Amino acid sequence: MENLPLQFESIFSVDCVIFGFDEGELRILLIERNEEPFKGWFALPGNLVDNTESIESAAERILYELTGLKGIFMEQFYTFGALGRHPLGRVITVAYYAMIRLNGQKDVKPVTDYARQAVWMPVKDMPELAFDHSRIFRKSFEKIKNKISYQPIAFELLPEKFTLTQLQNLYEVILDKKLDKRNFRKKMLAYDILKELDEKQKGVSYRAAKLYKFDKRKYAKHFNKELSFSKE
Amino acid sequence: MENLPLQFESIFSVDCVIFGFDEGELRILLIERNEEPFKGWFALPGNLVDNTESIESAAERILYELTGLKGIFMEQFYTFGALGRHPLGRVITVAYYAMIRLNGQKDVKPVTDYARQAVWMPVKDMPELAFDHSRIFRKSFEKIKNKISYQPIAFELLPEKFTLTQLQNLYEVILDKKLDKRNFRKKMLAYDILKELDEKQKGVSYRAAKLYKFDKRKYAKHFNKELSFSKE
DNA sequence: AATATAGGGTGTATTTTTTACACTAAGCAA
DNA sequence: TTGCTTAGTGTAAAAAATACACCCTATATT
């Protein structure tokens, strides 16, 4: 790439929107920045991409460095490159999202000191974020909201074994509306991507619900693709 | 952006997939490259983005330079950044698509000599393209195929006044399957986004069909958005 | 004038999908 | 035993999607 006029050299980065679901709340993974600009602000995990790595692997690396999470498959959803989006100049960012299983608590902590801490922030308590990250988050949220209504992708967020009521709660939180119990169950079961287990919920002080598992094989059959997630 | 280690400086570009529809054929706009690498090959109109312009305006500028087309609204659909995709090194490309009206003929010709010519290539005759552009094209095509099945966006491709049969042909070409005439008409009219005109087709040697117009106001009402297209 | 040709235009019955809606059952706790 | 809380279930109605075939009309041809 010798001889290229300077004005064609740009900086680019990835940002990751990682969704989790815990205690009935949808959360996303934020870091608290430890560097200027926006030192002390919350931001999406993101950083510059090295030009010797693919964008996907950069996304994985950066997510790991900032939060300790490894091996998460992320899906690209949009690229942001407005001129004013970064105070230091033109930075283009490729944004990814993922949904991950967050049994009880998945602890997250930065392995570099670029971030002071990483937190699972409830979506409903989201503060204003650094750079244009609030906007990136909103766009990712629209995306999953839209996607979930025609493709059952939300299992990634639940524990491996879950009840239909838990699943419905998750849908209700994402779509931000009440759903009819009977219709919801009918439809989910009709997708034929759940495996009913011989096991019940434990530790509840009322009638225990049946547990289900998401069945990847059936999913692939019906939706004609792998779940997690096709590489570029 | 001073002091930044060199490995974070990247080159990036935009590529445009422009769909047209003419003589019953779906076409896309290609250029014949006049520079190495891939000199003499067909490619999507695309070029490097200057770091003083937004991605959208770069896309507009580049499309104009290579094809003479101006003021086309394009929608971003994916960003490609695999390591091996450009022989000279890492280039990240943000890909856009648009559908445009191609009455009879819209002539296209490069205004720079970076391209030797621009052509409307029938999709069914597509040659292997430069770089990974064949792949980019395939991805764009999946995208519009998918989108058209839940949102009537194809009007952009037709002349201002069109018959329902023309519209149906277009759908059949994009979806690559036959549709039932009565059901198609019923459904299109039920969308309530067409305005029936007091006018008929001319110059045909059989019973002339009624002409329709796409009605942006009604579209916006039903789909709750503008047609052409939201800015980043 | 008569006829041929080619696409224009229309309705109905059937199936499938979506929606609306309310009670009994089971398990635990007091 | 009773009370509480969530689990689990079916049906009727409406809406949407599908399958399917014939007559109409404008022009061209003889």
Coordinates of C-alpha atoms (C1' of nucleotides) in Angstrom, one line a residue:
Chain A
M1 CA 0.0 0.0 0.0
E2 CA 3.0 2.2 -0.7
N3 CA 2.6 5.6 -2.3
L4 CA -0.9 6.2 -1.3
P5 CA -1.8 9.8 -0.6
L6 CA -2.2 10.4 3.0
Q7 CA -5.8 11.5 2.8
F8 CA -6.8 7.9 2.1
E9 CA -5.5 6.6 5.4
S10 CA -8.2 6.2 7.9
I11 CA -8.6 4.9 11.4
F12 CA -11.1 2.2 12.0
S13 CA -12.4 0.4 14.9
V14 CA -15.0 -2.1 16.0
D15 CA -17.7 -1.6 18.7
C16 CA -19.6 -4.5 20.2
V17 CA -23.1 -4.5 21.6
I18 CA -23.4 -7.6 23.8
F19 CA -26.8 -8.4 25.1
G20 CA -27.4 -10.5 28.2
F21 CA -30.5 -11.3 30.2
D22 CA -30.5 -11.6 33.9
E23 CA -33.0 -11.4 36.7
G24 CA -35.7 -10.7 34.1
E25 CA -33.7 -7.7 32.8
L26 CA -32.1 -7.2 29.4
R27 CA -28.6 -5.8 29.9
I28 CA -25.8 -4.8 27.8
L29 CA -22.1 -4.9 28.4
L30 CA -20.4 -1.5 28.9
I31 CA -17.0 -0.4 29.9
E32 CA -16.0 2.6 31.8
R33 CA -13.3 4.4 29.8
N34 CA -10.0 5.0 31.4
E35 CA -8.6 7.2 28.7
E36 CA -9.3 10.4 27.0
P37 CA -11.4 11.3 25.3
F38 CA -14.5 10.6 27.3
K39 CA -12.4 9.3 30.2
G40 CA -14.8 8.1 32.9
W41 CA -17.7 7.7 30.5
F42 CA -19.5 4.5 29.8
A43 CA -19.0 3.2 26.3
L44 CA -19.5 0.1 24.2
P45 CA -16.5 -2.2 24.2
G46 CA -14.6 -1.2 21.2
N47 CA -11.2 -0.3 20.0
L48 CA -9.0 0.2 16.9
V49 CA -8.5 -2.5 14.5
D50 CA -5.0 -3.6 13.6
N51 CA -4.5 -3.9 9.8
T52 CA -3.1 -7.3 10.1
E53 CA -6.2 -8.9 11.5
S54 CA -9.7 -9.5 10.1
I55 CA -12.5 -7.5 11.4
E56 CA -14.1 -10.4 13.1
S57 CA -11.0 -11.4 14.9
A58 CA -10.4 -7.9 15.9
A59 CA -13.9 -7.8 17.3
E60 CA -13.1 -11.0 19.3
R61 CA -9.8 -9.7 20.5
I62 CA -11.1 -6.4 21.6
L63 CA -14.0 -7.8 23.4
Y64 CA -11.7 -10.1 25.3
E65 CA -9.3 -7.3 26.2
L66 CA -12.0 -5.1 27.5
T67 CA -14.3 -7.6 29.2
G68 CA -12.5 -10.9 29.5
L69 CA -15.1 -12.6 27.4
K70 CA -13.9 -15.1 24.8
G71 CA -15.2 -17.0 21.9
I72 CA -18.4 -15.0 21.5
F73 CA -19.8 -15.1 18.0
M74 CA -20.9 -11.7 16.9
E75 CA -22.9 -10.5 13.9
Q76 CA -22.0 -7.3 12.0
F77 CA -25.0 -5.0 11.7
Y78 CA -23.8 -1.6 10.6
T79 CA -20.8 0.6 9.9
F80 CA -20.7 4.2 11.2
G81 CA -18.5 6.7 9.6
A82 CA -19.9 10.2 10.0
L83 CA -17.3 12.9 10.1
G84 CA -18.0 14.3 13.5
R85 CA -18.4 11.0 15.4
H86 CA -14.9 11.0 17.0
P87 CA -13.4 14.2 18.4
L88 CA -9.9 13.3 17.2
G89 CA -10.8 12.9 13.6
R90 CA -12.4 10.5 11.2
V91 CA -12.9 7.1 12.6
I92 CA -15.0 4.5 10.9
T93 CA -16.5 1.8 13.1
V94 CA -17.9 -1.5 12.2
A95 CA -20.5 -2.5 14.8
Y96 CA -21.3 -6.0 15.9
Y97 CA -23.8 -7.5 18.2
A98 CA -24.2 -10.7 20.1
M99 CA -26.5 -12.3 22.5
I100 CA -25.0 -14.3 25.3
R101 CA -26.0 -16.6 28.1
L102 CA -25.6 -15.0 31.4
N103 CA -26.4 -17.7 34.0
G104 CA -26.7 -15.9 37.2
Q105 CA -23.6 -13.8 36.7
K106 CA -20.9 -13.9 34.1
D107 CA -18.2 -11.7 35.6
V108 CA -16.5 -9.4 33.3
K109 CA -13.3 -7.4 33.8
P110 CA -10.9 -5.7 31.5
V111 CA -7.5 -7.3 31.0
T112 CA -6.0 -4.0 29.8
D113 CA -6.2 -0.8 31.6
Y114 CA -7.8 1.0 28.7
A115 CA -11.1 0.3 30.6
R116 CA -11.5 0.9 34.3
Q117 CA -14.3 -1.6 34.7
A118 CA -16.8 -3.6 32.7
V119 CA -20.5 -3.7 33.8
W120 CA -23.7 -5.4 32.7
M121 CA -26.0 -2.4 32.5
P122 CA -29.7 -2.9 32.4
V123 CA -31.0 -1.5 29.2
K124 CA -33.6 0.6 31.0
D125 CA -30.9 2.4 33.0
M126 CA -28.6 3.2 30.1
P127 CA -26.7 6.4 30.6
E128 CA -25.6 8.6 27.8
L129 CA -22.6 6.9 26.3
A130 CA -19.3 8.1 24.9
F131 CA -18.9 9.1 21.3
D132 CA -22.0 8.2 19.3
H133 CA -22.4 4.9 21.1
S134 CA -25.9 5.7 22.3
R135 CA -26.9 5.8 18.7
I136 CA -25.1 2.6 17.9
F137 CA -26.8 0.9 20.7
R138 CA -30.2 2.1 19.6
K139 CA -29.6 0.8 16.1
S140 CA -28.5 -2.6 17.4
F141 CA -31.6 -2.7 19.5
E142 CA -33.9 -2.0 16.6
K143 CA -32.1 -4.7 14.8
I144 CA -32.7 -7.5 17.3
K145 CA -36.2 -6.3 18.0
N146 CA -36.9 -6.6 14.3
K147 CA -35.1 -9.9 13.9
I148 CA -36.6 -11.6 16.8
S149 CA -40.1 -11.1 15.4
Y150 CA -39.4 -13.3 12.4
Q151 CA -36.7 -15.6 13.7
P152 CA -36.4 -17.2 17.1
I153 CA -32.9 -16.1 18.0
A154 CA -33.4 -15.2 21.6
F155 CA -32.4 -18.6 23.1
E156 CA -28.8 -17.5 23.2
L157 CA -29.8 -15.2 26.0
L158 CA -31.4 -17.9 28.3
P159 CA -29.8 -20.5 30.4
E160 CA -29.4 -23.8 28.7
K161 CA -32.6 -25.1 30.2
F162 CA -35.5 -22.8 30.5
T163 CA -39.2 -22.6 31.0
L164 CA -41.6 -21.3 28.4
T165 CA -42.6 -18.5 30.8
Q166 CA -38.9 -17.4 31.0
L167 CA -38.8 -17.4 27.2
Q168 CA -42.0 -15.4 27.0
N169 CA -40.7 -12.9 29.6
L170 CA -37.6 -12.4 27.4
Y171 CA -39.7 -11.7 24.4
E172 CA -41.8 -9.3 26.3
V173 CA -38.8 -7.4 27.4
I174 CA -37.3 -7.2 24.0
L175 CA -40.4 -6.3 22.2
D176 CA -41.6 -4.2 25.0
K177 CA -45.2 -5.5 25.0
K178 CA -47.3 -8.2 26.6
L179 CA -47.9 -11.4 24.8
D180 CA -50.7 -13.8 25.1
K181 CA -49.6 -16.9 27.0
R182 CA -51.5 -19.5 25.0
N183 CA -50.7 -18.0 21.6
F184 CA -47.0 -17.6 22.5
R185 CA -46.6 -21.2 23.6
K186 CA -48.6 -22.5 20.6
K187 CA -46.4 -20.6 18.2
M188 CA -43.1 -21.5 19.9
L189 CA -43.9 -25.1 20.0
A190 CA -45.0 -25.0 16.4
Y191 CA -41.6 -23.7 15.3
D192 CA -40.5 -27.2 16.4
I193 CA -37.1 -26.1 17.6
L194 CA -37.5 -26.8 21.3
K195 CA -36.8 -30.1 23.0
E196 CA -39.0 -30.8 26.0
L197 CA -37.0 -32.2 28.9
D198 CA -37.9 -34.7 31.5
E199 CA -37.2 -32.3 34.1
K200 CA -38.8 -29.4 36.0
Q201 CA -37.8 -26.1 37.4
K202 CA -36.5 -26.3 41.0
G203 CA -36.6 -24.1 44.0
V204 CA -39.8 -22.3 43.3
S205 CA -42.5 -22.0 45.8
Y206 CA -45.3 -22.8 43.4
R207 CA -46.0 -25.4 40.8
A208 CA -42.7 -26.1 38.9
A209 CA -42.7 -25.6 35.1
K210 CA -41.3 -28.0 32.6
L211 CA -37.9 -27.2 31.3
Y212 CA -37.0 -27.0 27.6
K213 CA -33.8 -26.9 25.7
F214 CA -33.1 -25.2 22.4
D215 CA -32.5 -27.8 19.7
K216 CA -29.9 -26.6 17.2
R217 CA -30.4 -29.4 14.8
K218 CA -34.1 -28.7 14.4
Y219 CA -33.4 -25.0 14.1
A220 CA -30.9 -25.5 11.3
K221 CA -33.5 -27.7 9.6
H222 CA -36.3 -25.2 9.7
F223 CA -34.3 -22.0 9.2
N224 CA -31.8 -23.4 6.9
K225 CA -28.9 -22.0 8.6
E226 CA -26.6 -22.3 11.4
L227 CA -27.4 -20.3 14.5
S228 CA -24.1 -18.9 15.6
F229 CA -23.4 -17.0 13.2
S230 CA -22.2 -17.2 9.7
K231 CA -18.7 -15.8 9.1
E232 CA -18.3 -13.0 6.7
Chain B
M1 CA -4.9 11.7 14.8
E2 CA -1.2 12.3 15.4
N3 CA 1.1 9.8 17.0
L4 CA -0.9 6.8 16.0
P5 CA 1.1 3.7 15.3
L6 CA 1.1 2.9 11.7
Q7 CA -0.6 -0.4 11.9
F8 CA -3.8 1.3 12.7
E9 CA -4.0 3.2 9.5
S10 CA -6.3 1.5 7.1
I11 CA -7.4 2.0 3.6
F12 CA -11.0 1.9 3.0
S13 CA -13.4 2.1 0.1
V14 CA -17.0 2.0 -0.9
D15 CA -18.6 -0.3 -3.5
C16 CA -22.0 0.3 -5.0
V17 CA -24.4 -2.3 -6.3
I18 CA -26.9 -0.4 -8.5
F19 CA -29.9 -2.3 -9.7
G20 CA -31.9 -1.4 -12.8
F21 CA -34.7 -3.1 -14.7
D22 CA -34.9 -2.9 -18.4
E23 CA -36.5 -4.9 -21.2
G24 CA -37.8 -7.3 -18.6
E25 CA -34.3 -7.9 -17.3
L26 CA -32.7 -7.1 -14.0
R27 CA -29.4 -5.5 -14.5
I28 CA -26.6 -4.1 -12.4
L29 CA -24.2 -1.4 -13.2
L30 CA -20.6 -2.4 -13.7
I31 CA -17.5 -0.7 -14.8
E32 CA -14.6 -2.0 -16.7
R33 CA -11.5 -1.3 -14.8
N34 CA -8.8 0.7 -16.5
E35 CA -6.1 0.3 -13.8
E36 CA -4.2 -2.5 -12.2
P37 CA -4.9 -4.6 -10.4
F38 CA -7.7 -6.4 -12.4
K39 CA -7.2 -4.0 -15.3
G40 CA -9.8 -5.0 -18.0
W41 CA -12.0 -6.8 -15.5
F42 CA -15.5 -5.8 -14.7
A43 CA -16.1 -4.6 -11.2
L44 CA -18.7 -2.8 -9.1
P45 CA -18.3 0.9 -9.1
G46 CA -16.2 1.6 -6.1
N47 CA -13.1 3.5 -5.0
L48 CA -11.2 4.8 -2.0
V49 CA -12.9 7.1 0.5
D50 CA -11.2 10.3 1.4
N51 CA -11.0 10.9 5.1
T52 CA -12.6 14.3 4.8
E53 CA -15.9 13.1 3.5
S54 CA -18.7 11.0 5.0
I55 CA -19.1 7.5 3.7
E56 CA -22.4 8.3 2.1
S57 CA -21.1 11.3 0.3
A58 CA -18.1 9.3 -0.8
A59 CA -20.4 6.7 -2.2
E60 CA -22.3 9.4 -4.1
R61 CA -19.1 11.0 -5.4
I62 CA -17.6 7.7 -6.5
L63 CA -20.7 6.6 -8.2
Y64 CA -20.8 9.8 -10.1
E65 CA -17.1 9.7 -11.1
L66 CA -17.4 6.1 -12.4
T67 CA -20.8 6.2 -14.0
G68 CA -22.0 9.7 -14.3
L69 CA -25.0 9.0 -12.1
K70 CA -26.0 11.7 -9.6
G71 CA -28.2 12.0 -6.6
I72 CA -28.9 8.3 -6.1
F73 CA -29.9 7.3 -2.6
M74 CA -28.1 4.2 -1.5
E75 CA -28.5 2.0 1.4
Q76 CA -25.6 0.5 3.3
F77 CA -25.8 -3.3 3.6
Y78 CA -22.5 -4.8 4.7
T79 CA -18.9 -4.1 5.3
F80 CA -16.2 -6.4 3.9
G81 CA -12.8 -6.5 5.4
A82 CA -11.3 -9.9 5.1
L83 CA -7.5 -9.9 4.9
G84 CA -7.1 -11.3 1.5
R85 CA -9.7 -9.4 -0.4
H86 CA -7.4 -6.9 -2.0
P87 CA -4.1 -7.9 -3.5
L88 CA -2.3 -4.8 -2.3
G89 CA -3.1 -5.2 1.3
R90 CA -5.9 -4.7 3.7
V91 CA -8.8 -2.7 2.3
I92 CA -12.1 -2.4 4.1
T93 CA -15.1 -1.7 1.9
V94 CA -18.5 -0.5 2.9
A95 CA -21.0 -1.7 0.4
Y96 CA -24.2 0.1 -0.7
Y97 CA -27.0 -0.8 -2.9
A98 CA -29.7 1.2 -4.7
M99 CA -32.5 0.5 -7.1
I100 CA -33.0 3.0 -9.9
R101 CA -35.4 3.8 -12.6
L102 CA -34.0 3.0 -16.0
N103 CA -36.5 4.3 -18.5
G104 CA -35.5 2.8 -21.8
Q105 CA -31.9 3.7 -21.3
K106 CA -30.0 5.7 -18.8
D107 CA -26.6 6.1 -20.3
V108 CA -23.7 5.8 -18.0
K109 CA -20.2 6.8 -18.7
P110 CA -17.2 7.3 -16.5
V111 CA -16.1 10.9 -15.9
T112 CA -12.6 9.8 -14.8
D113 CA -10.4 7.4 -16.7
Y114 CA -10.2 5.1 -13.8
A115 CA -12.9 3.1 -15.6
R116 CA -12.9 2.4 -19.3
Q117 CA -16.6 2.1 -19.6
A118 CA -19.7 1.6 -17.5
V119 CA -22.4 -1.0 -18.5
W120 CA -25.8 -2.2 -17.4
M121 CA -25.1 -5.9 -17.2
P122 CA -28.0 -8.3 -17.0
V123 CA -27.8 -10.2 -13.8
K124 CA -28.1 -13.5 -15.6
D125 CA -25.0 -12.8 -17.7
M126 CA -22.8 -11.6 -14.9
P127 CA -19.2 -12.4 -15.4
E128 CA -16.7 -13.1 -12.6
L129 CA -15.9 -9.7 -11.1
A130 CA -12.7 -8.2 -9.9
F131 CA -11.6 -8.5 -6.2
D132 CA -14.4 -10.1 -4.2
H133 CA -17.1 -8.2 -6.0
S134 CA -18.9 -11.3 -7.1
R135 CA -19.4 -12.1 -3.5
I136 CA -20.5 -8.6 -2.6
F137 CA -23.0 -8.7 -5.4
R138 CA -24.4 -12.0 -4.2
K139 CA -24.9 -10.6 -0.8
S140 CA -26.7 -7.6 -2.1
F141 CA -28.9 -9.7 -4.1
E142 CA -29.9 -11.9 -1.2
K143 CA -30.6 -8.7 0.7
I144 CA -33.0 -7.2 -1.9
K145 CA -34.7 -10.6 -2.4
N146 CA -35.3 -10.9 1.2
K147 CA -36.4 -7.3 1.6
I148 CA -38.8 -7.3 -1.2
S149 CA -40.8 -10.2 0.2
Y150 CA -41.9 -8.2 3.2
Q151 CA -41.7 -4.6 1.9
P152 CA -42.7 -3.4 -1.4
I153 CA -39.6 -1.5 -2.5
A154 CA -39.3 -2.5 -6.1
F155 CA -41.1 0.5 -7.5
E156 CA -37.9 2.3 -7.7
L157 CA -36.9 0.1 -10.5
L158 CA -39.9 0.7 -12.7
P159 CA -40.9 3.7 -14.9
E160 CA -43.0 6.2 -13.1
K161 CA -46.1 4.8 -14.6
F162 CA -46.3 1.1 -14.9
T163 CA -48.8 -1.7 -15.3
L164 CA -49.5 -4.4 -12.7
T165 CA -48.1 -7.0 -15.1
Q166 CA -44.8 -5.1 -15.3
L167 CA -44.7 -5.0 -11.6
Q168 CA -45.4 -8.7 -11.4
N169 CA -42.7 -9.5 -13.9
L170 CA -40.2 -7.6 -11.8
Y171 CA -41.1 -9.5 -8.7
E172 CA -40.8 -12.7 -10.6
V173 CA -37.4 -11.8 -11.9
I174 CA -36.1 -10.8 -8.5
L175 CA -37.6 -13.7 -6.6
D176 CA -36.9 -16.1 -9.5
K177 CA -40.3 -17.8 -9.4
K178 CA -43.7 -17.5 -11.0
L179 CA -46.5 -15.8 -9.1
D180 CA -50.2 -16.1 -9.4
K181 CA -51.7 -13.2 -11.3
R182 CA -54.8 -12.8 -9.3
N183 CA -53.2 -13.2 -5.9
F184 CA -50.4 -10.9 -6.8
R185 CA -52.8 -8.1 -7.8
K186 CA -55.0 -8.6 -4.8
K187 CA -52.1 -8.3 -2.5
M188 CA -50.5 -5.3 -4.2
L189 CA -53.7 -3.4 -4.2
A190 CA -54.3 -4.3 -0.6
Y191 CA -51.1 -2.7 0.4
D192 CA -52.8 0.5 -0.6
I193 CA -49.7 2.2 -1.9
L194 CA -50.6 2.4 -5.6
K195 CA -52.6 5.1 -7.3
E196 CA -54.6 4.0 -10.3
L197 CA -54.3 6.4 -13.2
D198 CA -56.8 7.5 -15.8
E199 CA -54.5 6.3 -18.4
K200 CA -53.6 3.3 -20.3
Q201 CA -50.5 1.7 -21.8
K202 CA -49.8 2.8 -25.3
G203 CA -48.3 1.2 -28.4
V204 CA -49.1 -2.4 -27.6
S205 CA -50.8 -4.6 -30.1
Y206 CA -53.3 -6.0 -27.7
R207 CA -55.6 -4.7 -25.0
A208 CA -53.8 -1.9 -23.2
A209 CA -53.4 -2.3 -19.4
K210 CA -54.2 0.4 -16.9
L211 CA -51.3 2.4 -15.6
Y212 CA -50.5 2.9 -11.9
K213 CA -48.2 5.1 -10.0
F214 CA -46.4 4.5 -6.8
D215 CA -47.8 6.7 -4.0
K216 CA -45.1 7.8 -1.6
R217 CA -47.6 9.3 0.8
K218 CA -49.5 6.2 1.3
Y219 CA -46.3 4.2 1.5
A220 CA -45.0 6.3 4.3
K221 CA -48.3 5.9 6.1
H222 CA -48.4 2.2 5.9
F223 CA -44.7 1.4 6.4
N224 CA -44.0 4.3 8.7
K225 CA -41.0 5.4 7.0
E226 CA -39.7 7.3 4.1
L227 CA -38.8 5.4 1.1
S228 CA -35.6 6.8 -0.1
F229 CA -33.7 6.1 2.3
S230 CA -32.9 7.1 5.8
K231 CA -29.5 8.7 6.2
E232 CA -27.1 7.1 8.6
Chain C
dA1 C1' -66.2 -7.2 -41.9
dA2 C1' -64.6 -11.2 -39.8
dT3 C1' -61.3 -13.6 -37.5
dA4 C1' -57.1 -14.4 -35.0
dT5 C1' -53.9 -13.2 -31.4
dA6 C1' -52.2 -11.8 -27.1
dG7 C1' -52.3 -10.2 -22.9
dG8 C1' -55.9 -7.7 -19.4
dG9 C1' -58.8 -8.4 -15.9
dT10 C1' -61.7 -10.6 -12.5
dG11 C1' -64.1 -14.0 -7.9
dT12 C1' -64.7 -17.7 -5.0
dA13 C1' -63.8 -21.7 -2.2
dT14 C1' -60.3 -23.7 0.8
dT15 C1' -56.6 -23.8 3.9
dT16 C1' -53.6 -21.7 7.0
dT17 C1' -52.3 -18.4 10.3
dT18 C1' -53.4 -15.2 13.7
dT19 C1' -56.0 -13.5 17.3
dA20 C1' -58.9 -13.3 21.4
dC21 C1' -60.2 -15.1 25.5
dA22 C1' -60.7 -17.9 31.0
dC23 C1' -60.6 -21.6 33.7
dT24 C1' -58.6 -25.8 36.2
dA25 C1' -54.2 -28.1 37.9
dA26 C1' -50.2 -28.5 40.6
dG27 C1' -47.0 -27.5 44.1
dC28 C1' -45.5 -25.1 48.0
dA29 C1' -46.3 -22.5 52.4
dA30 C1' -48.7 -21.3 56.3
Chain D
dT1 C1' -56.8 -27.7 55.0
dT2 C1' -56.6 -23.6 52.9
dG3 C1' -54.5 -20.1 50.3
dC4 C1' -51.4 -18.5 47.1
dT5 C1' -49.0 -18.4 42.8
dT6 C1' -47.8 -19.8 38.5
dA7 C1' -48.4 -23.9 35.0
dG8 C1' -50.9 -25.5 31.6
dT9 C1' -54.6 -26.0 28.3
dG10 C1' -58.7 -25.4 23.7
dT11 C1' -61.8 -23.3 20.8
dA12 C1' -64.1 -20.1 18.0
dA13 C1' -63.6 -16.2 15.0
dA14 C1' -61.1 -13.3 11.9
dA15 C1' -57.7 -12.5 8.7
dA16 C1' -54.4 -13.8 5.4
dA17 C1' -52.7 -16.9 1.9
dT18 C1' -53.4 -20.1 -1.7
dA19 C1' -55.3 -22.5 -5.7
dC20 C1' -57.7 -22.2 -9.6
dA21 C1' -60.1 -20.8 -15.2
dC22 C1' -62.6 -18.0 -18.0
dC23 C1' -64.3 -14.0 -20.6
dC24 C1' -62.8 -9.3 -22.2
dT25 C1' -60.8 -6.0 -25.3
dA26 C1' -57.6 -3.8 -28.3
dT27 C1' -55.0 -4.5 -32.2
dA28 C1' -53.4 -6.9 -36.4
dT29 C1' -54.4 -9.8 -40.2
dT30 C1' -57.1 -11.5 -43.9

